[in-house]
Amino acid sequence: MENQRNISEFILLGLSYDQNIQIFCFALFLTCYVALLVGNLLILISIRCSPLYHQPMYYFLSQLSFMDVCFTSCVTPKFIGDLLVKKKTISYGNCMLQVFAMHFFGMVEVLILTVMAFDRYVAICKPLHYMIIMNRTKCHFLVLAAWVGGAAHSFPQFSIAILLPFCGPNEIDHYFCDIFPLLKVACTDTYIIGVLVLANSGVVTLVVFMVLFVSYVVILFTLRHHSTEGRRKALSTCGSHITVIVIFFGPAIFSYLRPPTIFPEDKVLALFYTIIAPMFNPLIYTLRNTEMKYAMRKVWCPS
């Protein structure tokens, strides 16, 4: 592939051309982003400043909240600002950086969700060995492995994007830079590249989703032998995890597990895993969690 580049910036077409719709979206998604930041930072600080931080489940939850903030901040501030301007541009360098950061933080988040499922599996299926299996050293190792996995996923995506030749139209039919929209405007045959991207993003996401699905089936099967109170508490925690997984993975699988084509629905679906899911994570994990609500009261409303 010849690495030629005759453009210095891309034009993002955004969600809509209608000015009224853009103003409405600005107010809506600015509110969502503020709620996302406040909610996730509230959880992160509450866990770090309470004894819950020493429990593996809440340690991983604090890591998830941190990833939510990093992941959505790669896209959302730029997206919100673009809603107020007529011409939405992004420099070539920032576009490549956005591709790398989106896939890095996104994959780290996917792997942390997997680690959280493993934590619940050990807690419910092997309760007597839980503290041995999920000791602090192994928790740190699992989080480090998630970061390494994120890098292993994102560097190939970044390498593909940065080697693409761009010599013609520079309009990207999306509100952020991603690999499929970039393939559409590259001036080369992208069939083989599209297959590689599908394998690196779509197949990996599907495999992780299937692993999570099977793990929760095993967990729910094991719960038959627990007491009523134990089942209620475990189902409350697992229900939160399953809700997050469905909201995050459903749109992501549809977006990446297919040939490299662009559909109008892609931009709407992307909102789910870039803004909506990270915004709802704090609510999902706290509304039915007594320990989390108690820790938040102790940190923020000390008597």
mmCIF file of C-alpha atoms in Angstrom:
data_model
loop_
_atom_site.group_PDB
_atom_site.id
_atom_site.type_symbol
_atom_site.label_atom_id
_atom_site.label_comp_id
_atom_site.label_asym_id
_atom_site.label_seq_id
_atom_site.Cartn_x
_atom_site.Cartn_y
_atom_site.Cartn_z
ATOM 1 C CA MET A 1 0.000 0.000 0.000
ATOM 2 C CA GLU A 2 1.397 3.361 -0.984
ATOM 3 C CA ASN A 3 1.269 5.728 1.974
ATOM 4 C CA GLN A 4 0.197 8.951 0.263
ATOM 5 C CA ARG A 5 -1.757 11.732 1.909
ATOM 6 C CA ASN A 6 -2.917 14.845 0.112
ATOM 7 C CA ILE A 7 -5.219 16.079 2.868
ATOM 8 C CA SER A 8 -4.511 17.706 6.213
ATOM 9 C CA GLU A 9 -7.990 17.484 7.726
ATOM 10 C CA PHE A 10 -11.283 15.633 7.525
ATOM 11 C CA ILE A 11 -14.806 17.037 7.492
ATOM 12 C CA LEU A 12 -17.203 15.268 9.874
ATOM 13 C CA LEU A 13 -20.785 15.236 8.612
ATOM 14 C CA GLY A 14 -22.182 14.697 12.121
ATOM 15 C CA LEU A 15 -25.646 13.453 13.043
ATOM 16 C CA SER A 16 -27.855 15.848 11.102
ATOM 17 C CA TYR A 17 -27.823 18.870 8.799
ATOM 18 C CA ASP A 18 -30.882 20.422 10.488
ATOM 19 C CA GLN A 19 -29.813 23.352 12.702
ATOM 20 C CA ASN A 20 -32.744 22.915 15.111
ATOM 21 C CA ILE A 21 -31.953 19.254 15.586
ATOM 22 C CA GLN A 22 -28.293 20.109 16.197
ATOM 23 C CA ILE A 23 -29.217 22.640 18.904
ATOM 24 C CA PHE A 24 -31.498 20.073 20.551
ATOM 25 C CA CYS A 25 -28.728 17.453 20.382
ATOM 26 C CA PHE A 26 -26.253 19.938 21.862
ATOM 27 C CA ALA A 27 -28.458 20.494 24.928
ATOM 28 C CA LEU A 28 -29.257 16.774 25.239
ATOM 29 C CA PHE A 29 -25.744 15.394 24.922
ATOM 30 C CA LEU A 30 -24.141 18.159 26.970
ATOM 31 C CA THR A 31 -26.505 17.147 29.780
ATOM 32 C CA CYS A 32 -25.654 13.473 29.206
ATOM 33 C CA TYR A 33 -21.919 14.168 29.271
ATOM 34 C CA VAL A 34 -22.104 16.201 32.480
ATOM 35 C CA ALA A 35 -24.224 13.454 34.075
ATOM 36 C CA LEU A 36 -21.713 10.867 32.864
ATOM 37 C CA LEU A 37 -18.758 12.733 34.359
ATOM 38 C CA VAL A 38 -20.499 13.462 37.654
ATOM 39 C CA GLY A 39 -21.837 9.912 38.032
ATOM 40 C CA ASN A 40 -18.632 8.089 37.207
ATOM 41 C CA LEU A 41 -16.392 10.437 39.196
ATOM 42 C CA LEU A 42 -18.803 10.109 42.124
ATOM 43 C CA ILE A 43 -18.446 6.322 42.029
ATOM 44 C CA LEU A 44 -14.682 6.478 41.500
ATOM 45 C CA ILE A 45 -14.049 8.838 44.421
ATOM 46 C CA SER A 46 -16.560 7.094 46.702
ATOM 47 C CA ILE A 47 -14.876 3.733 46.188
ATOM 48 C CA ARG A 48 -11.344 5.095 46.506
ATOM 49 C CA CYS A 49 -12.215 6.885 49.780
ATOM 50 C CA SER A 50 -14.027 3.949 51.409
ATOM 51 C CA PRO A 51 -13.157 0.400 52.529
ATOM 52 C CA LEU A 52 -14.965 -0.897 49.421
ATOM 53 C CA TYR A 53 -11.797 -0.219 47.432
ATOM 54 C CA HIS A 54 -10.214 -3.286 49.030
ATOM 55 C CA GLN A 55 -12.996 -5.548 47.740
ATOM 56 C CA PRO A 56 -12.243 -6.922 44.250
ATOM 57 C CA MET A 57 -15.718 -6.213 42.846
ATOM 58 C CA TYR A 58 -15.583 -2.524 43.758
ATOM 59 C CA TYR A 59 -11.952 -2.216 42.769
ATOM 60 C CA PHE A 60 -12.924 -3.371 39.269
ATOM 61 C CA LEU A 61 -15.971 -1.088 39.319
ATOM 62 C CA SER A 62 -13.719 1.900 40.019
ATOM 63 C CA GLN A 63 -11.559 0.874 37.060
ATOM 64 C CA LEU A 64 -14.674 0.646 34.876
ATOM 65 C CA SER A 65 -15.766 4.135 35.915
ATOM 66 C CA PHE A 66 -12.320 5.491 35.058
ATOM 67 C CA MET A 67 -12.469 3.790 31.641
ATOM 68 C CA ASP A 68 -15.957 5.189 31.026
ATOM 69 C CA VAL A 69 -14.658 8.728 31.542
ATOM 70 C CA CYS A 70 -11.583 8.174 29.344
ATOM 71 C CA PHE A 71 -13.462 6.347 26.592
ATOM 72 C CA THR A 72 -16.292 8.822 26.159
ATOM 73 C CA SER A 73 -13.991 11.849 26.528
ATOM 74 C CA CYS A 74 -12.162 10.767 23.373
ATOM 75 C CA VAL A 75 -15.273 11.633 21.347
ATOM 76 C CA THR A 76 -18.002 13.466 23.242
ATOM 77 C CA PRO A 77 -16.454 16.932 23.912
ATOM 78 C CA LYS A 78 -15.513 17.298 20.236
ATOM 79 C CA PHE A 79 -18.924 15.983 19.162
ATOM 80 C CA ILE A 80 -20.786 18.425 21.416
ATOM 81 C CA GLY A 81 -18.687 21.371 20.257
ATOM 82 C CA ASP A 82 -19.234 20.476 16.604
ATOM 83 C CA LEU A 83 -22.999 20.695 17.071
ATOM 84 C CA LEU A 84 -22.641 24.480 17.364
ATOM 85 C CA VAL A 85 -20.551 25.021 14.232
ATOM 86 C CA LYS A 86 -21.496 24.738 10.585
ATOM 87 C CA LYS A 87 -18.273 23.152 9.322
ATOM 88 C CA LYS A 88 -17.081 20.284 11.501
ATOM 89 C CA THR A 89 -13.420 19.572 10.855
ATOM 90 C CA ILE A 90 -10.762 17.467 12.537
ATOM 91 C CA SER A 91 -7.060 17.505 11.693
ATOM 92 C CA TYR A 92 -5.432 14.383 10.279
ATOM 93 C CA GLY A 93 -3.302 13.925 13.407
ATOM 94 C CA ASN A 94 -6.234 14.304 15.795
ATOM 95 C CA CYS A 95 -8.278 11.912 13.678
ATOM 96 C CA MET A 96 -5.597 9.218 13.919
ATOM 97 C CA LEU A 97 -5.257 9.881 17.649
ATOM 98 C CA GLN A 98 -9.020 9.488 18.048
ATOM 99 C CA VAL A 99 -8.943 6.124 16.269
ATOM 100 C CA PHE A 100 -6.209 4.878 18.592
ATOM 101 C CA ALA A 101 -7.748 6.233 21.809
ATOM 102 C CA MET A 102 -11.267 4.999 20.993
ATOM 103 C CA HIS A 103 -10.120 1.436 20.320
ATOM 104 C CA PHE A 104 -7.639 1.412 23.202
ATOM 105 C CA PHE A 105 -9.993 2.592 25.935
ATOM 106 C CA GLY A 106 -12.926 0.720 24.381
ATOM 107 C CA MET A 107 -11.090 -2.615 24.451
ATOM 108 C CA VAL A 108 -9.783 -2.005 27.978
ATOM 109 C CA GLU A 109 -13.401 -1.417 29.048
ATOM 110 C CA VAL A 110 -14.530 -4.615 27.311
ATOM 111 C CA LEU A 111 -11.810 -6.608 29.092
ATOM 112 C CA ILE A 112 -12.608 -5.040 32.476
ATOM 113 C CA LEU A 113 -16.246 -6.091 32.010
ATOM 114 C CA THR A 114 -14.893 -9.595 31.346
ATOM 115 C CA VAL A 115 -12.776 -9.452 34.505
ATOM 116 C CA MET A 116 -15.849 -8.352 36.483
ATOM 117 C CA ALA A 117 -17.761 -11.361 35.141
ATOM 118 C CA PHE A 118 -14.877 -13.624 36.212
ATOM 119 C CA ASP A 119 -14.942 -12.021 39.667
ATOM 120 C CA ARG A 120 -18.684 -12.755 40.007
ATOM 121 C CA TYR A 121 -18.126 -16.320 38.783
ATOM 122 C CA VAL A 122 -15.496 -16.967 41.459
ATOM 123 C CA ALA A 123 -17.586 -15.265 44.186
ATOM 124 C CA ILE A 124 -20.695 -17.338 43.426
ATOM 125 C CA CYS A 125 -19.287 -20.634 42.169
ATOM 126 C CA LYS A 126 -16.162 -20.886 44.363
ATOM 127 C CA PRO A 127 -16.967 -18.810 47.457
ATOM 128 C CA LEU A 128 -14.620 -20.685 49.791
ATOM 129 C CA HIS A 129 -11.625 -19.933 47.561
ATOM 130 C CA TYR A 130 -12.665 -16.397 46.613
ATOM 131 C CA MET A 131 -10.135 -14.439 48.685
ATOM 132 C CA ILE A 132 -7.314 -16.735 47.568
ATOM 133 C CA ILE A 133 -8.156 -16.545 43.864
ATOM 134 C CA MET A 134 -9.044 -12.836 43.839
ATOM 135 C CA ASN A 135 -6.269 -11.482 46.041
ATOM 136 C CA ARG A 136 -5.024 -7.929 45.477
ATOM 137 C CA THR A 137 -1.977 -8.985 43.453
ATOM 138 C CA LYS A 138 -4.119 -10.946 41.004
ATOM 139 C CA CYS A 139 -6.599 -8.079 40.766
ATOM 140 C CA HIS A 140 -3.785 -5.718 39.776
ATOM 141 C CA PHE A 141 -2.532 -8.295 37.285
ATOM 142 C CA LEU A 142 -5.985 -8.653 35.689
ATOM 143 C CA VAL A 143 -6.328 -4.886 35.285
ATOM 144 C CA LEU A 144 -2.810 -4.690 33.819
ATOM 145 C CA ALA A 145 -3.726 -7.517 31.427
ATOM 146 C CA ALA A 146 -6.789 -5.517 30.342
ATOM 147 C CA TRP A 147 -4.554 -2.515 29.525
ATOM 148 C CA VAL A 148 -2.125 -4.727 27.610
ATOM 149 C CA GLY A 149 -5.059 -6.265 25.723
ATOM 150 C CA GLY A 150 -6.322 -2.779 24.866
ATOM 151 C CA ALA A 151 -2.926 -1.870 23.426
ATOM 152 C CA ALA A 152 -2.698 -5.152 21.503
ATOM 153 C CA HIS A 153 -6.077 -4.392 19.926
ATOM 154 C CA SER A 154 -5.618 -0.685 19.214
ATOM 155 C CA PHE A 155 -2.123 -0.635 17.714
ATOM 156 C CA PRO A 156 -3.117 -2.744 14.656
ATOM 157 C CA GLN A 157 -6.191 -0.540 14.151
ATOM 158 C CA PHE A 158 -4.053 2.580 14.406
ATOM 159 C CA SER A 159 -1.434 1.126 12.064
ATOM 160 C CA ILE A 160 -4.094 0.337 9.459
ATOM 161 C CA ALA A 161 -5.580 3.838 9.732
ATOM 162 C CA ILE A 162 -2.278 5.682 9.531
ATOM 163 C CA LEU A 163 -1.135 3.694 6.471
ATOM 164 C CA LEU A 164 -4.307 4.397 4.482
ATOM 165 C CA PRO A 165 -3.778 6.705 1.492
ATOM 166 C CA PHE A 166 -6.157 9.684 1.290
ATOM 167 C CA CYS A 167 -6.165 11.653 -1.919
ATOM 168 C CA GLY A 168 -9.776 12.510 -2.727
ATOM 169 C CA PRO A 169 -12.919 13.434 -0.786
ATOM 170 C CA ASN A 170 -12.254 14.039 2.887
ATOM 171 C CA GLU A 171 -15.831 13.927 4.203
ATOM 172 C CA ILE A 172 -16.430 11.314 6.912
ATOM 173 C CA ASP A 173 -20.070 10.343 7.357
ATOM 174 C CA HIS A 174 -19.855 10.113 11.147
ATOM 175 C CA TYR A 175 -19.408 12.335 14.187
ATOM 176 C CA PHE A 176 -15.977 10.897 15.059
ATOM 177 C CA CYS A 177 -13.079 9.198 13.295
ATOM 178 C CA ASP A 178 -13.400 5.434 13.171
ATOM 179 C CA ILE A 179 -11.830 2.803 10.999
ATOM 180 C CA PHE A 180 -14.839 1.909 8.793
ATOM 181 C CA PRO A 181 -15.680 5.526 7.836
ATOM 182 C CA LEU A 182 -11.980 6.072 7.047
ATOM 183 C CA LEU A 183 -11.890 2.990 4.815
ATOM 184 C CA LYS A 184 -14.775 4.477 2.842
ATOM 185 C CA VAL A 185 -12.805 7.619 1.909
ATOM 186 C CA ALA A 186 -9.419 5.922 1.383
ATOM 187 C CA CYS A 187 -8.265 5.851 -2.239
ATOM 188 C CA THR A 188 -7.262 2.184 -2.391
ATOM 189 C CA ASP A 189 -8.909 -1.220 -2.446
ATOM 190 C CA THR A 190 -9.875 -1.806 1.192
ATOM 191 C CA TYR A 191 -11.437 -5.297 0.958
ATOM 192 C CA ILE A 192 -8.548 -7.151 2.623
ATOM 193 C CA ILE A 193 -8.116 -4.375 5.175
ATOM 194 C CA GLY A 194 -11.834 -4.566 5.959
ATOM 195 C CA VAL A 195 -11.538 -8.299 6.638
ATOM 196 C CA LEU A 196 -8.618 -7.667 9.011
ATOM 197 C CA VAL A 197 -10.573 -4.971 10.844
ATOM 198 C CA LEU A 198 -13.603 -7.256 11.091
ATOM 199 C CA ALA A 199 -11.424 -9.971 12.637
ATOM 200 C CA ASN A 200 -9.728 -7.567 15.047
ATOM 201 C CA SER A 201 -12.873 -5.720 16.159
ATOM 202 C CA GLY A 202 -16.032 -7.615 15.252
ATOM 203 C CA VAL A 203 -14.917 -11.179 15.926
ATOM 204 C CA VAL A 204 -13.058 -10.234 19.116
ATOM 205 C CA THR A 205 -16.115 -8.372 20.429
ATOM 206 C CA LEU A 206 -18.396 -11.310 19.595
ATOM 207 C CA VAL A 207 -16.065 -13.830 21.249
ATOM 208 C CA VAL A 208 -15.848 -11.733 24.422
ATOM 209 C CA PHE A 209 -19.638 -11.347 24.444
ATOM 210 C CA MET A 210 -20.094 -15.137 24.106
ATOM 211 C CA VAL A 211 -17.610 -15.736 26.938
ATOM 212 C CA LEU A 212 -19.568 -13.315 29.130
ATOM 213 C CA PHE A 213 -22.867 -14.913 28.131
ATOM 214 C CA VAL A 214 -21.665 -18.434 28.973
ATOM 215 C CA SER A 215 -20.151 -17.279 32.271
ATOM 216 C CA TYR A 216 -23.432 -15.745 33.425
ATOM 217 C CA VAL A 217 -25.372 -18.842 32.338
ATOM 218 C CA VAL A 218 -23.043 -20.897 34.565
ATOM 219 C CA ILE A 219 -23.496 -18.396 37.400
ATOM 220 C CA LEU A 220 -27.285 -18.467 37.142
ATOM 221 C CA PHE A 221 -27.244 -22.282 37.001
ATOM 222 C CA THR A 222 -25.099 -22.405 40.152
ATOM 223 C CA LEU A 223 -27.479 -20.060 42.005
ATOM 224 C CA ARG A 224 -30.069 -22.854 42.173
ATOM 225 C CA HIS A 225 -28.168 -24.296 45.119
ATOM 226 C CA HIS A 226 -27.977 -21.027 47.079
ATOM 227 C CA SER A 227 -30.331 -19.732 49.725
ATOM 228 C CA THR A 228 -33.128 -17.326 48.809
ATOM 229 C CA GLU A 229 -31.245 -14.363 50.283
ATOM 230 C CA GLY A 230 -28.031 -15.407 48.534
ATOM 231 C CA ARG A 231 -29.843 -15.726 45.214
ATOM 232 C CA ARG A 232 -31.449 -12.308 45.646
ATOM 233 C CA LYS A 233 -28.145 -10.585 46.366
ATOM 234 C CA ALA A 234 -26.280 -12.389 43.570
ATOM 235 C CA LEU A 235 -29.039 -11.741 41.035
ATOM 236 C CA SER A 236 -29.034 -8.055 41.940
ATOM 237 C CA THR A 237 -25.301 -7.774 41.259
ATOM 238 C CA CYS A 238 -25.311 -9.975 38.151
ATOM 239 C CA GLY A 239 -28.388 -8.200 36.808
ATOM 240 C CA SER A 240 -26.452 -4.925 36.855
ATOM 241 C CA HIS A 241 -23.541 -6.483 34.980
ATOM 242 C CA ILE A 242 -25.789 -8.111 32.370
ATOM 243 C CA THR A 243 -27.619 -4.820 31.734
ATOM 244 C CA VAL A 244 -24.333 -2.990 31.115
ATOM 245 C CA ILE A 245 -23.081 -5.757 28.828
ATOM 246 C CA VAL A 246 -26.246 -5.754 26.682
ATOM 247 C CA ILE A 247 -26.287 -1.945 26.302
ATOM 248 C CA PHE A 248 -22.584 -1.826 25.415
ATOM 249 C CA PHE A 249 -22.071 -4.965 23.342
ATOM 250 C CA GLY A 250 -25.310 -4.994 21.310
ATOM 251 C CA PRO A 251 -24.590 -1.840 19.258
ATOM 252 C CA ALA A 252 -20.835 -2.558 19.162
ATOM 253 C CA ILE A 253 -21.336 -6.024 17.654
ATOM 254 C CA PHE A 254 -23.722 -4.656 15.020
ATOM 255 C CA SER A 255 -21.286 -1.857 14.151
ATOM 256 C CA TYR A 256 -18.158 -3.998 13.750
ATOM 257 C CA LEU A 257 -19.241 -7.582 12.978
ATOM 258 C CA ARG A 258 -20.021 -7.028 9.303
ATOM 259 C CA PRO A 259 -18.302 -6.094 6.032
ATOM 260 C CA PRO A 260 -16.822 -2.567 6.042
ATOM 261 C CA THR A 261 -19.921 -0.713 4.887
ATOM 262 C CA ILE A 262 -21.581 2.396 6.308
ATOM 263 C CA PHE A 263 -25.246 2.532 7.314
ATOM 264 C CA PRO A 264 -27.189 5.616 8.470
ATOM 265 C CA GLU A 265 -28.015 3.757 11.689
ATOM 266 C CA ASP A 266 -24.326 3.474 12.618
ATOM 267 C CA LYS A 267 -24.171 6.981 14.068
ATOM 268 C CA VAL A 268 -27.232 6.401 16.249
ATOM 269 C CA LEU A 269 -25.944 3.022 17.448
ATOM 270 C CA ALA A 270 -22.541 4.539 18.214
ATOM 271 C CA LEU A 271 -24.257 6.897 20.652
ATOM 272 C CA PHE A 272 -25.144 3.868 22.785
ATOM 273 C CA TYR A 273 -21.582 2.693 23.400
ATOM 274 C CA THR A 274 -19.895 6.112 23.369
ATOM 275 C CA ILE A 275 -22.323 8.128 25.535
ATOM 276 C CA ILE A 276 -25.471 6.326 26.712
ATOM 277 C CA ALA A 277 -23.931 3.168 28.214
ATOM 278 C CA PRO A 278 -21.171 5.055 30.109
ATOM 279 C CA MET A 279 -23.815 7.496 31.389
ATOM 280 C CA PHE A 280 -26.092 4.759 32.718
ATOM 281 C CA ASN A 281 -23.311 2.654 34.285
ATOM 282 C CA PRO A 282 -23.261 4.667 37.553
ATOM 283 C CA LEU A 283 -27.053 4.409 37.892
ATOM 284 C CA ILE A 284 -27.112 0.693 37.068
ATOM 285 C CA TYR A 285 -24.392 -0.114 39.585
ATOM 286 C CA THR A 286 -25.678 2.044 42.461
ATOM 287 C CA LEU A 287 -29.491 2.044 42.430
ATOM 288 C CA ARG A 288 -29.775 -1.565 43.656
ATOM 289 C CA ASN A 289 -26.461 -1.759 45.527
ATOM 290 C CA THR A 290 -26.867 -1.115 49.241
ATOM 291 C CA GLU A 291 -23.128 -1.201 49.978
ATOM 292 C CA MET A 292 -22.393 1.356 47.257
ATOM 293 C CA LYS A 293 -25.140 3.713 48.438
ATOM 294 C CA TYR A 294 -23.931 3.430 52.055
ATOM 295 C CA ALA A 295 -20.319 4.150 51.023
ATOM 296 C CA MET A 296 -21.430 7.212 49.047
ATOM 297 C CA ARG A 297 -23.348 8.553 52.043
ATOM 298 C CA LYS A 298 -20.335 8.016 54.325
ATOM 299 C CA VAL A 299 -17.964 9.817 51.908
ATOM 300 C CA TRP A 300 -20.195 12.685 50.784
ATOM 301 C CA CYS A 301 -22.551 13.154 53.751
ATOM 302 C CA PRO A 302 -20.526 12.350 56.880
ATOM 303 C CA SER A 303 -22.523 12.845 60.054
#
